[in-house]
Tab-separated table of C-alpha atoms in Angstrom:
chain	number	residue	atom	x	y	z
A	23	UNK	CA	-73.096	44.416	-155.221
A	24	UNK	CA	-70.290	44.829	-152.747
A	25	UNK	CA	-67.635	47.084	-154.022
A	26	UNK	CA	-64.091	47.130	-152.703
A	27	UNK	CA	-61.868	49.755	-154.239
A	28	UNK	CA	-58.150	50.255	-153.921
A	29	UNK	CA	-56.461	53.582	-154.441
A	30	UNK	CA	-54.004	52.510	-157.143
A	31	UNK	CA	-53.738	49.637	-159.609
A	32	UNK	CA	-50.008	50.143	-160.159
A	33	UNK	CA	-47.450	51.856	-157.970
A	34	UNK	CA	-43.696	52.268	-158.294
A	35	UNK	CA	-41.742	53.403	-155.252
A	36	UNK	CA	-38.121	53.673	-154.258
A	37	UNK	CA	-36.440	51.752	-151.476
A	38	UNK	CA	-36.891	53.534	-148.152
A	39	UNK	CA	-40.006	55.452	-149.137
A	40	UNK	CA	-43.120	55.365	-146.976
A	41	UNK	CA	-45.992	53.860	-148.941
A	42	UNK	CA	-49.711	54.131	-148.286
A	43	UNK	CA	-52.213	51.734	-149.836
A	44	UNK	CA	-55.842	52.658	-149.341
A	45	UNK	CA	-58.890	50.411	-149.439
A	46	UNK	CA	-62.548	51.392	-149.240
A	47	UNK	CA	-65.615	49.154	-149.076
A	48	UNK	CA	-69.179	50.295	-149.466
A	49	UNK	CA	-71.168	47.510	-147.802
A	50	UNK	CA	-70.760	48.250	-144.110
A	51	UNK	CA	-68.640	45.132	-143.560
A	52	UNK	CA	-67.110	44.696	-140.145
A	53	UNK	CA	-64.026	42.790	-141.288
A	54	UNK	CA	-61.305	44.082	-143.563
A	55	UNK	CA	-58.125	42.350	-144.661
A	56	UNK	CA	-54.828	43.011	-146.389
A	57	UNK	CA	-53.063	40.229	-148.269
A	58	UNK	CA	-50.102	39.970	-150.524
A	59	UNK	CA	-50.268	37.610	-153.473
A	60	UNK	CA	-47.074	36.118	-154.850
A	61	UNK	CA	-46.750	33.379	-157.498
A	62	UNK	CA	-46.626	29.940	-155.932
A	63	UNK	CA	-47.344	31.290	-152.453
A	64	UNK	CA	-51.032	32.063	-152.761
A	65	UNK	CA	-52.509	34.764	-150.547
A	66	UNK	CA	-50.731	35.563	-147.320
A	67	UNK	CA	-52.495	37.593	-144.671
A	68	UNK	CA	-50.666	40.709	-143.546
A	69	UNK	CA	-53.198	42.274	-141.169
A	70	UNK	CA	-56.915	42.230	-140.585
A	71	UNK	CA	-59.370	44.355	-138.673
A	72	UNK	CA	-62.735	43.375	-137.248
A	73	UNK	CA	-63.749	46.840	-136.093
A	74	UNK	CA	-62.744	50.473	-136.232
A	75	UNK	CA	-59.382	51.078	-134.562
A	76	UNK	CA	-58.948	47.312	-134.044
A	77	UNK	CA	-56.252	45.349	-135.812
A	78	UNK	CA	-54.783	41.887	-135.658
A	79	UNK	CA	-51.531	40.638	-137.108
A	80	UNK	CA	-51.716	38.079	-139.820
A	81	UNK	CA	-49.006	35.697	-140.925
A	82	UNK	CA	-46.530	38.233	-142.347
A	83	UNK	CA	-46.932	41.594	-140.562
A	84	UNK	CA	-43.239	42.491	-140.443
A	85	UNK	CA	-42.496	45.729	-142.274
A	86	UNK	CA	-46.172	46.713	-142.441
A	87	UNK	CA	-48.650	48.611	-140.321
A	88	UNK	CA	-52.341	49.373	-140.761
A	89	UNK	CA	-54.873	51.988	-139.858
A	90	UNK	CA	-58.645	51.782	-139.576
A	91	UNK	CA	-60.092	55.101	-138.492
A	92	UNK	CA	-63.431	54.612	-140.241
A	93	UNK	CA	-65.415	51.437	-140.791
A	94	UNK	CA	-65.259	51.646	-144.565
A	95	UNK	CA	-61.554	52.392	-144.906
A	96	UNK	CA	-58.515	50.235	-144.175
A	97	UNK	CA	-55.035	51.481	-144.973
A	98	UNK	CA	-51.828	49.503	-145.334
A	99	UNK	CA	-48.588	51.329	-144.625
A	100	UNK	CA	-45.112	50.262	-145.627
A	101	UNK	CA	-42.978	52.274	-143.237
A	102	UNK	CA	-39.794	51.954	-145.302
A	103	UNK	CA	-40.328	50.108	-148.545
A	104	UNK	CA	-37.892	47.394	-149.503
A	105	UNK	CA	-37.453	45.439	-152.733
A	106	UNK	CA	-38.785	42.261	-151.114
A	107	UNK	CA	-42.112	44.034	-150.683
A	108	UNK	CA	-42.599	44.125	-154.429
A	109	UNK	CA	-45.856	42.227	-154.806
A	110	UNK	CA	-49.565	42.331	-155.574
A	111	UNK	CA	-51.515	43.656	-152.595
A	112	UNK	CA	-55.147	42.667	-152.199
A	113	UNK	CA	-57.712	44.201	-149.906
A	114	UNK	CA	-60.839	42.315	-148.904
A	115	UNK	CA	-63.860	42.775	-146.673
A	116	UNK	CA	-66.458	40.498	-145.135
A	117	UNK	CA	-69.309	40.391	-142.717
A	118	UNK	CA	-68.937	39.061	-139.189
A	119	UNK	CA	-72.149	37.051	-139.467
A	120	UNK	CA	-72.430	33.294	-139.157
A	121	UNK	CA	-72.572	31.671	-142.573
A	122	UNK	CA	-71.648	34.907	-144.342
A	123	UNK	CA	-67.895	34.999	-143.902
A	124	UNK	CA	-67.028	35.030	-147.594
A	125	UNK	CA	-64.615	37.756	-148.583
A	126	UNK	CA	-65.038	40.367	-151.281
A	127	UNK	CA	-61.846	41.474	-152.956
A	128	UNK	CA	-60.618	44.643	-154.526
A	129	UNK	CA	-58.785	44.705	-157.870
A	130	UNK	CA	-55.356	44.724	-156.252
A	131	UNK	CA	-52.398	47.101	-156.271
A	132	UNK	CA	-49.262	45.925	-158.012
A	133	UNK	CA	-46.425	47.553	-156.099
A	134	UNK	CA	-42.903	47.645	-157.446
A	135	UNK	CA	-40.112	48.815	-155.159
A	136	UNK	CA	-36.914	49.738	-156.952
B	25	UNK	CA	-50.240	25.444	-137.311
B	26	UNK	CA	-53.345	25.546	-139.448
B	27	UNK	CA	-52.753	25.067	-143.142
B	28	UNK	CA	-54.541	24.499	-146.416
B	29	UNK	CA	-53.000	22.266	-149.066
B	30	UNK	CA	-53.790	22.327	-152.744
B	31	UNK	CA	-51.846	19.478	-154.250
B	32	UNK	CA	-52.275	20.390	-157.907
B	33	UNK	CA	-50.339	23.515	-158.754
B	34	UNK	CA	-50.875	23.430	-162.500
B	35	UNK	CA	-53.562	21.525	-164.367
B	36	UNK	CA	-54.043	21.392	-168.125
B	37	UNK	CA	-57.228	19.915	-169.550
B	38	UNK	CA	-58.988	19.783	-172.863
B	39	UNK	CA	-62.474	21.198	-173.189
B	40	UNK	CA	-65.200	18.795	-172.021
B	41	UNK	CA	-62.822	16.953	-169.703
B	42	UNK	CA	-63.844	16.514	-166.072
B	43	UNK	CA	-62.116	18.490	-163.370
B	44	UNK	CA	-61.298	17.713	-159.771
B	45	UNK	CA	-59.045	19.980	-157.721
B	46	UNK	CA	-57.957	18.784	-154.323
B	47	UNK	CA	-58.051	20.794	-151.109
B	48	UNK	CA	-57.129	19.535	-147.651
B	49	UNK	CA	-56.937	21.492	-144.434
B	50	UNK	CA	-55.350	20.773	-141.096
B	51	UNK	CA	-57.708	21.958	-138.404
B	52	UNK	CA	-60.017	19.948	-136.186
B	53	UNK	CA	-62.447	22.623	-135.089
B	54	UNK	CA	-65.482	24.047	-136.803
B	55	UNK	CA	-64.652	25.556	-140.170
B	56	UNK	CA	-66.292	27.258	-143.095
B	57	UNK	CA	-64.790	26.404	-146.474
B	58	UNK	CA	-64.554	28.334	-149.711
B	59	UNK	CA	-63.360	28.143	-153.262
B	60	UNK	CA	-62.411	31.391	-154.945
B	61	UNK	CA	-61.523	31.922	-158.582
B	62	UNK	CA	-59.372	34.528	-160.262
B	63	UNK	CA	-59.891	34.838	-164.019
B	64	UNK	CA	-57.064	36.497	-165.953
B	65	UNK	CA	-57.011	40.204	-165.202
B	66	UNK	CA	-59.975	40.050	-162.837
B	67	UNK	CA	-60.680	40.235	-159.103
B	68	UNK	CA	-60.753	37.194	-156.913
B	69	UNK	CA	-64.362	36.147	-156.575
B	70	UNK	CA	-66.303	33.552	-154.652
B	71	UNK	CA	-67.074	30.342	-156.515
B	72	UNK	CA	-68.853	28.489	-153.707
B	73	UNK	CA	-68.874	28.021	-149.959
B	74	UNK	CA	-69.763	25.510	-147.290
B	75	UNK	CA	-70.759	26.504	-143.756
B	76	UNK	CA	-73.326	23.923	-142.653
B	77	UNK	CA	-75.879	21.413	-143.870
B	78	UNK	CA	-75.567	19.406	-147.071
B	79	UNK	CA	-71.858	18.692	-147.579
B	80	UNK	CA	-72.279	18.828	-151.352
B	81	UNK	CA	-72.454	22.458	-152.353
B	82	UNK	CA	-73.071	23.939	-155.755
B	83	UNK	CA	-71.598	27.171	-156.994
B	84	UNK	CA	-71.577	29.343	-160.052
B	85	UNK	CA	-70.789	28.142	-163.562
B	86	UNK	CA	-71.534	24.474	-162.856
B	87	UNK	CA	-68.921	23.981	-160.150
B	88	UNK	CA	-69.556	21.916	-157.055
B	89	UNK	CA	-67.541	20.839	-154.028
B	90	UNK	CA	-67.925	18.162	-151.408
B	91	UNK	CA	-66.981	18.615	-147.779
B	92	UNK	CA	-65.725	15.335	-146.294
B	93	UNK	CA	-65.132	16.073	-142.633
B	94	UNK	CA	-63.401	12.768	-141.894
B	95	UNK	CA	-60.835	13.462	-144.601
B	96	UNK	CA	-60.506	17.210	-143.904
B	97	UNK	CA	-61.138	17.730	-147.589
B	98	UNK	CA	-63.152	20.077	-149.784
B	99	UNK	CA	-62.470	19.096	-153.378
B	100	UNK	CA	-63.761	21.149	-156.277
B	101	UNK	CA	-65.361	19.410	-159.263
B	102	UNK	CA	-66.839	20.217	-162.622
B	103	UNK	CA	-68.073	17.493	-164.976
B	104	UNK	CA	-67.150	19.259	-168.210
B	105	UNK	CA	-64.776	22.223	-168.341
B	106	UNK	CA	-64.841	25.028	-170.857
B	107	UNK	CA	-62.093	27.223	-172.235
B	108	UNK	CA	-63.526	30.083	-170.157
B	109	UNK	CA	-62.736	28.158	-166.951
B	110	UNK	CA	-59.067	28.959	-167.460
B	111	UNK	CA	-58.186	30.685	-164.187
B	112	UNK	CA	-56.457	30.299	-160.858
B	113	UNK	CA	-58.452	28.577	-158.128
B	114	UNK	CA	-57.925	29.065	-154.419
B	115	UNK	CA	-59.273	27.017	-151.546
B	116	UNK	CA	-59.739	28.837	-148.233
B	117	UNK	CA	-60.725	27.916	-144.701
B	118	UNK	CA	-61.900	30.027	-141.794
B	119	UNK	CA	-61.814	28.771	-138.237
B	120	UNK	CA	-65.192	29.774	-136.778
B	121	UNK	CA	-64.683	28.153	-133.399
B	122	UNK	CA	-61.668	30.130	-132.353
B	123	UNK	CA	-59.508	32.592	-134.203
B	124	UNK	CA	-61.801	33.494	-137.134
B	125	UNK	CA	-58.643	33.537	-139.133
B	126	UNK	CA	-58.754	32.943	-142.858
B	127	UNK	CA	-56.161	30.692	-144.465
B	128	UNK	CA	-55.746	30.331	-148.218
B	129	UNK	CA	-54.131	27.562	-150.177
B	130	UNK	CA	-51.367	28.314	-152.652
B	131	UNK	CA	-53.692	28.091	-155.631
B	132	UNK	CA	-54.102	25.880	-158.696
B	133	UNK	CA	-53.625	27.294	-162.171
B	134	UNK	CA	-56.034	25.647	-164.580
B	135	UNK	CA	-55.544	25.926	-168.303
B	136	UNK	CA	-58.274	24.591	-170.562
B	137	UNK	CA	-57.309	23.946	-174.154
B	138	UNK	CA	-59.924	24.691	-176.790
């Protein structure tokens, strides 16, 4: 089974702090994704990466950056956390193979910024 | 811009009732389509997918979906729901002829009454 793990299930940070969210997958997937999930808004893509050191902006990249130094690890960075970044953050991974694009999700990190 | 619409935001059914959740997307290229489910307190997981061939696809737990290309639709169905189907359901589309970008719908919360 594919396993996607995220470093924290719950995180509380103060406004202005730098926040790191880590994601690791163990199935050698090329693609990795960061989403935020908010009630009534579904999943919104923040960034994705299709290879080491490659990244692409999603729909809502403002206020976020990412790092992918190793294939299995994809980090989301909030440079200066703000209260409107309070949300559930989901990491996912997938293959880059035709017909096998389904995503595998981690358990999520519920971030509260006070 | 590409989008995915799920018209039913909240659905309440009694056990044994039939279920149909609508999903429409706005993209004319080649797509793969997915339904994901999130049970209370659990990860998002794949319910079923369509990428080619028979437009009627079957997934786990008795769910099925039909891809109707002319209507840009991929509706999810189950003939008889159970209390354990209470969850949030997300439709998703990936453009495989261009951006390879995933887009999720806003989700449908299903509550099944015992």
